[in-house]
């Protein structure tokens, strides 16, 4: 059994987790940071210490990202545990079960902060399980982690700022994508402009515009309003087709934005609600990131998509509130210290309503129209099978498990959970809230019997 | 298939992917080594035996399951390479998971 509990255990060493750790340790709290990756940065600043000098990865990554990782590394007294997976939590006692490079371990903490970040929204199209099809984020991670770029003709498909950023990065790395199949609805821009925030978010907007310009100058063709995407091939990707066109490619990179990574939060039983603007589940949080369980807070994109600048601020706010709850600072001091963070948070979020409207995924990203589309990659269950289960009586993703094995494979529904719920909601005429979120169980990641015995 | 940029990130760590030596940069994961080795698949699905390669590279999809240094069911996109690491494609993932699941009642 672990000795005396520490003050704060942070799950994730991305911008939210690192900022929270710095703020909390700066206030004298004992802090442990658990992260699955071998080095700090999270997904957005993945491998930033090793890759900041890569000329393909300039900008925020090389500057702000590297600086944050440096401060994190330099902070004295932090118990930082890289390459470590959290697989179970006992919320009653605050006991975390971990698997690290040296085997299993347990840890106790008075307060737990989930800074688990975002994952890419699954893009279930026919053929997306073929080798050669990956998420756009995966290609970006390969660039950051190994300096690697796709070989041969590359096509990007979907929408969102990350696709344009990736296009520019691949171009700078000597592997420009040939084509972007953009899925944004025609007329989305007009609707998005009415969402406002353009003036306050103008710096971010300008950066986005420059990126688009650079990608176009590099020769990337763009097809707008793409519908009916299919990855074509037999055993390996051969090309991509859409309504009105097709082309050969060696690599197809899909992206429809990011959603909060809520797997652990849902397994812990925290309250969640369906965010109709961002079309994803997010945990119910107060203005400090405190969840429905009084031991647990959530910060960063795991609590709702806001990007890394917002994540850094929500991480700091959750740390301040932790210090307050543990009696280290009074409410007045907490609020005083929070003011600057709240100001930065507001400006980081200014452009969000515009982006959410502009890049709202089409309905068939959530619930694929083509019944042959595999939605559960692990158990190879199709959209048609889920619709059939819904007609037979499955009223939500948790019930669908009894009819199919969707959500019971190794990924435990991380990929298919929302798609299954959306298909059931559509078939039965329910809201997403009524269909409900998949409730995963521990272990959050499969572990071996041997690892269990080690504890 | 992926290509390296050795002038930017020198490939200094030699690993064995399906028995073939491949050199990759320090900090790369086993999944990256698989993609750089040009393997057509890292695993076969238990249901239809269809080939898969890593899809998300961030620990979400589990399509990168591989046998690493003799241990099956490793999520290769979360495992950093070390010199001499042996990375083998994995078959029959489902059985292994079923046994595990049964073992702790999940
Ligand atoms: S590639 Fe998706 S979990 Fe490893």
mmCIF file with all atom_site columns, C-alpha atoms in Angstrom, chain A residues 7 41 48 50 84 92 97 114 117 149 173 175 211 252 258 288 321 326 353 358 363 384 407 430 433:
data_model
loop_
_atom_site.group_PDB
_atom_site.id
_atom_site.type_symbol
_atom_site.label_atom_id
_atom_site.label_alt_id
_atom_site.label_comp_id
_atom_site.label_asym_id
_atom_site.label_entity_id
_atom_site.label_seq_id
_atom_site.pdbx_PDB_ins_code
_atom_site.Cartn_x
_atom_site.Cartn_y
_atom_site.Cartn_z
_atom_site.occupancy
_atom_site.B_iso_or_equiv
_atom_site.pdbx_formal_charge
_atom_site.auth_seq_id
_atom_site.auth_comp_id
_atom_site.auth_asym_id
_atom_site.auth_atom_id
_atom_site.pdbx_PDB_model_num
ATOM 1  C CA . UNK A 1 7   ? -1.710  16.348 -2.532  1.00 0.00 ? 7   UNK A CA 1
ATOM 2  C CA . UNK A 1 41  ? 4.185   17.651 -24.241 1.00 0.00 ? 41  UNK A CA 1
ATOM 3  C CA . UNK A 1 48  ? 8.897   18.714 -28.344 1.00 0.00 ? 48  UNK A CA 1
ATOM 4  C CA . UNK A 1 50  ? 13.571  16.119 -29.352 1.00 0.00 ? 50  UNK A CA 1
ATOM 5  C CA . UNK A 1 84  ? 3.201   5.177  -17.178 1.00 0.00 ? 84  UNK A CA 1
ATOM 6  C CA . UNK A 1 92  ? -12.957 6.388  -2.213  1.00 0.00 ? 92  UNK A CA 1
ATOM 7  C CA . UNK A 1 97  ? -3.149  1.719  -10.012 1.00 0.00 ? 97  UNK A CA 1
ATOM 8  C CA . UNK A 1 114 ? -7.582  14.438 -15.304 1.00 0.00 ? 114 UNK A CA 1
ATOM 9  C CA . UNK A 1 117 ? -6.546  15.895 -23.549 1.00 0.00 ? 117 UNK A CA 1
ATOM 10 C CA . UNK A 1 149 ? 6.770   11.650 -43.484 1.00 0.00 ? 149 UNK A CA 1
ATOM 11 C CA . UNK A 1 173 ? 9.348   18.470 -44.413 1.00 0.00 ? 173 UNK A CA 1
ATOM 12 C CA . UNK A 1 175 ? 6.493   15.641 -48.495 1.00 0.00 ? 175 UNK A CA 1
ATOM 13 C CA . UNK A 1 211 ? -1.341  28.530 -43.194 1.00 0.00 ? 211 UNK A CA 1
ATOM 14 C CA . UNK A 1 252 ? -5.039  8.810  -46.865 1.00 0.00 ? 252 UNK A CA 1
ATOM 15 C CA . UNK A 1 258 ? -10.949 16.596 -32.056 1.00 0.00 ? 258 UNK A CA 1
ATOM 16 C CA . UNK A 1 288 ? -12.532 25.575 -11.648 1.00 0.00 ? 288 UNK A CA 1
ATOM 17 C CA . UNK A 1 321 ? -8.738  25.351 -6.665  1.00 0.00 ? 321 UNK A CA 1
ATOM 18 C CA . UNK A 1 326 ? -6.595  21.443 0.626   1.00 0.00 ? 326 UNK A CA 1
ATOM 19 C CA . UNK A 1 353 ? -17.815 29.470 -31.504 1.00 0.00 ? 353 UNK A CA 1
ATOM 20 C CA . UNK A 1 358 ? -17.362 26.381 -39.423 1.00 0.00 ? 358 UNK A CA 1
ATOM 21 C CA . UNK A 1 363 ? -24.300 14.147 -39.822 1.00 0.00 ? 363 UNK A CA 1
ATOM 22 C CA . UNK A 1 384 ? -25.932 -1.682 -40.559 1.00 0.00 ? 384 UNK A CA 1
ATOM 23 C CA . UNK A 1 407 ? -17.255 -1.519 -27.545 1.00 0.00 ? 407 UNK A CA 1
ATOM 24 C CA . UNK A 1 430 ? -33.708 9.586  -29.574 1.00 0.00 ? 430 UNK A CA 1
ATOM 25 C CA . UNK A 1 433 ? -28.532 12.320 -24.125 1.00 0.00 ? 433 UNK A CA 1
#
